[in-house]
Amino acid sequence: MAPRAETRPEARRMAKSTGRLAICALLGLFGAEPALALYPKKGDSDPHGGVRDARRRVIQGIDVSRWQDEIDWQKVKDAGTRFAFIKATEGGDHLDPMFRKNWAGAKAAGVPRGAYHFVYWCRPAKDQVRWFRRHIPRDPDALPPVLDVEWNGESAKCGKKIPREKALAKIREMLKGLQEHTGKKPIIYTDITFHEDVLEGQFNDHPYWLRSTAAPLHHRYERKQWEFWQFTTTGRVPGITGDVDRNAFFGSEHEFAAWRDGRYDIGARKWRGGEPKVATTPKPPATPAGLRTPKAAGATPLKFLPPGRIPRSARAEVATTGSIARD
């Protein structure tokens, strides 16, 4: 996720050297990118083997903000991108300057998208609720919104941590505001430090989107489950110049579609109206072992004669040749 706009280090926007890119490309081809078969057009300028499980996930997407500049959303779509989270608002007075363009562009290209709000701990929660209600669209086809909770450590004006209980109260108020505004249960995005300081054991019925770019999530978080995994900040995706965050969804195609339709609560892992039943084909009546031909031969029932009896049609052949004639 993008830190506060006026504090993000410009050094993070510098391009990688040609030599390093070549080495990383080779690493990606030989083991560091096992998901190349799923997303052959995507890559990583600095891949890490510790997140290979995320790269194997079938459903992957991105998150973007002003730092990705102009985006060719059709190319992003053609690369296989299944979802995009787009920065909308921050604190109580900042609107990402690329939000409206990205929001419209993703929809036009057919990329499912959701908006995220970056929490600024030095503004009252009610101010931030008022601000994102003003700017985050209530599109019925949008993904659920995201509340991005991290410490504002890079901010010159708001770099200090606040007490845990105060942070939880603000989060609770903003989650409520987002859900009332959009009608959808918000996703919580967070990083390792903030989760450990504030979120362990909290809001467990909400979907969690966790960041870990160098190790499996269970090595970094005291959580039994996750719903989205931000596994790299150095991803490469056609249509975007430079690095972009890449993310993985935890579940199957069926679960992803049902979550989008509102039939499956991925945070609580509950189906609305019960989990759909999968139709099964009735099994044929059991037949004693050895009484059917192999499946390749049609699995038809076999008829056995009593021991010592030879079919009448074969007796003449036995008398003249000493064996049963073959077809």
PDB file of C-alpha atoms in Angstrom, residues 161-282:
ATOM      1  CA  LYS A 161       1.873   5.349  17.492  1.00  0.00           C
ATOM      2  CA  ILE A 162      -1.347   5.812  19.419  1.00  0.00           C
ATOM      3  CA  PRO A 163      -2.610   3.528  22.243  1.00  0.00           C
ATOM      4  CA  ARG A 164      -4.044   0.189  21.108  1.00  0.00           C
ATOM      5  CA  GLU A 165      -7.531   0.773  22.497  1.00  0.00           C
ATOM      6  CA  LYS A 166      -7.760   4.147  20.809  1.00  0.00           C
ATOM      7  CA  ALA A 167      -6.649   2.629  17.494  1.00  0.00           C
ATOM      8  CA  LEU A 168      -9.228  -0.181  17.816  1.00  0.00           C
ATOM      9  CA  ALA A 169     -11.988   2.316  18.530  1.00  0.00           C
ATOM     10  CA  LYS A 170     -11.118   4.307  15.412  1.00  0.00           C
ATOM     11  CA  ILE A 171     -10.954   1.173  13.272  1.00  0.00           C
ATOM     12  CA  ARG A 172     -14.316   0.002  14.605  1.00  0.00           C
ATOM     13  CA  GLU A 173     -15.944   3.322  13.735  1.00  0.00           C
ATOM     14  CA  MET A 174     -14.453   3.426  10.236  1.00  0.00           C
ATOM     15  CA  LEU A 175     -15.348  -0.201   9.440  1.00  0.00           C
ATOM     16  CA  LYS A 176     -18.917   0.583  10.444  1.00  0.00           C
ATOM     17  CA  GLY A 177     -18.913   3.694   8.258  1.00  0.00           C
ATOM     18  CA  LEU A 178     -17.561   1.854   5.221  1.00  0.00           C
ATOM     19  CA  GLN A 179     -20.083  -0.959   5.541  1.00  0.00           C
ATOM     20  CA  GLU A 180     -23.014   1.427   5.975  1.00  0.00           C
ATOM     21  CA  HIS A 181     -21.861   3.464   2.973  1.00  0.00           C
ATOM     22  CA  THR A 182     -21.264   0.592   0.535  1.00  0.00           C
ATOM     23  CA  GLY A 183     -23.506  -2.129   1.950  1.00  0.00           C
ATOM     24  CA  LYS A 184     -20.562  -4.552   1.899  1.00  0.00           C
ATOM     25  CA  LYS A 185     -18.363  -5.937   4.668  1.00  0.00           C
ATOM     26  CA  PRO A 186     -14.984  -4.144   4.434  1.00  0.00           C
ATOM     27  CA  ILE A 187     -11.625  -5.871   4.077  1.00  0.00           C
ATOM     28  CA  ILE A 188      -8.852  -4.999   6.536  1.00  0.00           C
ATOM     29  CA  TYR A 189      -5.394  -4.472   5.032  1.00  0.00           C
ATOM     30  CA  THR A 190      -2.444  -4.444   7.403  1.00  0.00           C
ATOM     31  CA  ASP A 191       1.245  -5.202   7.811  1.00  0.00           C
ATOM     32  CA  ILE A 192       3.195  -7.336  10.267  1.00  0.00           C
ATOM     33  CA  THR A 193       3.972  -4.648  12.848  1.00  0.00           C
ATOM     34  CA  PHE A 194       0.504  -3.135  13.062  1.00  0.00           C
ATOM     35  CA  HIS A 195      -1.139  -6.540  13.269  1.00  0.00           C
ATOM     36  CA  GLU A 196       1.093  -7.525  16.161  1.00  0.00           C
ATOM     37  CA  ASP A 197       0.634  -4.194  17.961  1.00  0.00           C
ATOM     38  CA  VAL A 198      -3.110  -3.800  17.511  1.00  0.00           C
ATOM     39  CA  LEU A 199      -5.055  -6.401  15.545  1.00  0.00           C
ATOM     40  CA  GLU A 200      -4.225  -9.839  16.953  1.00  0.00           C
ATOM     41  CA  GLY A 201      -7.497 -11.510  17.932  1.00  0.00           C
ATOM     42  CA  GLN A 202      -9.621  -8.611  16.643  1.00  0.00           C
ATOM     43  CA  PHE A 203     -12.256  -8.327  13.885  1.00  0.00           C
ATOM     44  CA  ASN A 204     -11.917 -12.004  12.999  1.00  0.00           C
ATOM     45  CA  ASP A 205     -15.158 -12.053  11.021  1.00  0.00           C
ATOM     46  CA  HIS A 206     -13.740  -9.520   8.562  1.00  0.00           C
ATOM     47  CA  PRO A 207     -11.612 -10.555   5.586  1.00  0.00           C
ATOM     48  CA  TYR A 208      -7.923  -9.850   6.166  1.00  0.00           C
ATOM     49  CA  TRP A 209      -5.480  -8.744   3.496  1.00  0.00           C
ATOM     50  CA  LEU A 210      -1.971  -9.314   4.831  1.00  0.00           C
ATOM     51  CA  ARG A 211       1.424  -8.163   3.645  1.00  0.00           C
ATOM     52  CA  SER A 212       4.439 -10.480   3.609  1.00  0.00           C
ATOM     53  CA  THR A 213       6.956 -10.212   0.807  1.00  0.00           C
ATOM     54  CA  ALA A 214       9.650 -12.589   2.068  1.00  0.00           C
ATOM     55  CA  ALA A 215       8.029 -15.422   4.038  1.00  0.00           C
ATOM     56  CA  PRO A 216       4.836 -17.481   4.347  1.00  0.00           C
ATOM     57  CA  LEU A 217       2.077 -15.687   6.245  1.00  0.00           C
ATOM     58  CA  HIS A 218       2.010 -18.227   9.068  1.00  0.00           C
ATOM     59  CA  HIS A 219       5.649 -17.325   9.789  1.00  0.00           C
ATOM     60  CA  ARG A 220       4.720 -13.667  10.285  1.00  0.00           C
ATOM     61  CA  TYR A 221       1.175 -13.506  11.685  1.00  0.00           C
ATOM     62  CA  GLU A 222      -0.681 -15.036  14.610  1.00  0.00           C
ATOM     63  CA  ARG A 223      -3.738 -15.796  12.486  1.00  0.00           C
ATOM     64  CA  LYS A 224      -5.395 -19.043  11.471  1.00  0.00           C
ATOM     65  CA  GLN A 225      -6.558 -17.807   8.076  1.00  0.00           C
ATOM     66  CA  TRP A 226      -6.123 -15.109   5.482  1.00  0.00           C
ATOM     67  CA  GLU A 227      -8.162 -13.936   2.493  1.00  0.00           C
ATOM     68  CA  PHE A 228      -5.728 -11.794   0.451  1.00  0.00           C
ATOM     69  CA  TRP A 229      -1.943 -11.865   0.467  1.00  0.00           C
ATOM     70  CA  GLN A 230       0.203  -8.985  -0.764  1.00  0.00           C
ATOM     71  CA  PHE A 231       3.264 -11.023  -1.692  1.00  0.00           C
ATOM     72  CA  THR A 232       5.440  -8.523  -3.564  1.00  0.00           C
ATOM     73  CA  THR A 233       5.843  -4.783  -4.027  1.00  0.00           C
ATOM     74  CA  THR A 234       8.132  -5.238  -7.030  1.00  0.00           C
ATOM     75  CA  GLY A 235       5.709  -6.918  -9.397  1.00  0.00           C
ATOM     76  CA  ARG A 236       5.747  -6.278 -13.121  1.00  0.00           C
ATOM     77  CA  VAL A 237       2.477  -6.204 -15.037  1.00  0.00           C
ATOM     78  CA  PRO A 238       1.886  -5.152 -18.667  1.00  0.00           C
ATOM     79  CA  GLY A 239       0.178  -1.771 -18.832  1.00  0.00           C
ATOM     80  CA  ILE A 240       1.980  -0.443 -15.741  1.00  0.00           C
ATOM     81  CA  THR A 241       5.360   1.269 -15.824  1.00  0.00           C
ATOM     82  CA  GLY A 242       7.687   0.144 -13.049  1.00  0.00           C
ATOM     83  CA  ASP A 243       6.867  -1.783  -9.904  1.00  0.00           C
ATOM     84  CA  VAL A 244       3.370  -2.624  -8.694  1.00  0.00           C
ATOM     85  CA  ASP A 245       2.043  -4.583  -5.725  1.00  0.00           C
ATOM     86  CA  ARG A 246       0.780  -8.062  -6.581  1.00  0.00           C
ATOM     87  CA  ASN A 247      -1.737  -9.972  -4.496  1.00  0.00           C
ATOM     88  CA  ALA A 248      -3.277 -13.441  -4.234  1.00  0.00           C
ATOM     89  CA  PHE A 249      -6.768 -14.573  -3.227  1.00  0.00           C
ATOM     90  CA  PHE A 250      -6.907 -17.498  -0.811  1.00  0.00           C
ATOM     91  CA  GLY A 251      -9.620 -19.591  -2.419  1.00  0.00           C
ATOM     92  CA  SER A 252     -11.043 -21.198  -5.533  1.00  0.00           C
ATOM     93  CA  GLU A 253     -12.791 -19.816  -8.585  1.00  0.00           C
ATOM     94  CA  HIS A 254     -16.102 -20.881  -7.076  1.00  0.00           C
ATOM     95  CA  GLU A 255     -15.412 -19.080  -3.788  1.00  0.00           C
ATOM     96  CA  PHE A 256     -14.214 -15.939  -5.550  1.00  0.00           C
ATOM     97  CA  ALA A 257     -17.344 -15.762  -7.723  1.00  0.00           C
ATOM     98  CA  ALA A 258     -19.620 -16.424  -4.741  1.00  0.00           C
ATOM     99  CA  TRP A 259     -17.876 -13.732  -2.669  1.00  0.00           C
ATOM    100  CA  ARG A 260     -18.358 -11.217  -5.469  1.00  0.00           C
ATOM    101  CA  ASP A 261     -22.038 -12.124  -5.705  1.00  0.00           C
ATOM    102  CA  GLY A 262     -22.522 -11.819  -1.949  1.00  0.00           C
ATOM    103  CA  ARG A 263     -23.249 -15.527  -1.512  1.00  0.00           C
ATOM    104  CA  TYR A 264     -20.080 -16.328   0.440  1.00  0.00           C
ATOM    105  CA  ASP A 265     -18.663 -14.448   3.425  1.00  0.00           C
ATOM    106  CA  ILE A 266     -14.936 -15.073   3.055  1.00  0.00           C
ATOM    107  CA  GLY A 267     -14.110 -13.531   6.448  1.00  0.00           C
ATOM    108  CA  ALA A 268     -16.466 -15.769   8.414  1.00  0.00           C
ATOM    109  CA  ARG A 269     -16.128 -18.626   5.870  1.00  0.00           C
ATOM    110  CA  LYS A 270     -19.913 -18.934   5.743  1.00  0.00           C
ATOM    111  CA  TRP A 271     -22.303 -19.465   2.846  1.00  0.00           C
ATOM    112  CA  ARG A 272     -25.519 -17.502   2.795  1.00  0.00           C
ATOM    113  CA  GLY A 273     -28.299 -20.072   2.756  1.00  0.00           C
ATOM    114  CA  GLY A 274     -25.870 -22.938   3.228  1.00  0.00           C
ATOM    115  CA  GLU A 275     -23.077 -24.261   1.061  1.00  0.00           C
ATOM    116  CA  PRO A 276     -24.283 -25.282  -2.417  1.00  0.00           C
ATOM    117  CA  LYS A 277     -24.573 -29.039  -2.870  1.00  0.00           C
ATOM    118  CA  VAL A 278     -22.667 -30.610  -5.717  1.00  0.00           C
ATOM    119  CA  ALA A 279     -24.726 -33.016  -7.820  1.00  0.00           C
ATOM    120  CA  THR A 280     -23.394 -36.568  -7.882  1.00  0.00           C
ATOM    121  CA  THR A 281     -23.982 -39.367 -10.366  1.00  0.00           C
ATOM    122  CA  PRO A 282     -25.637 -42.448  -8.790  1.00  0.00           C
TER     123      PRO A 282
END
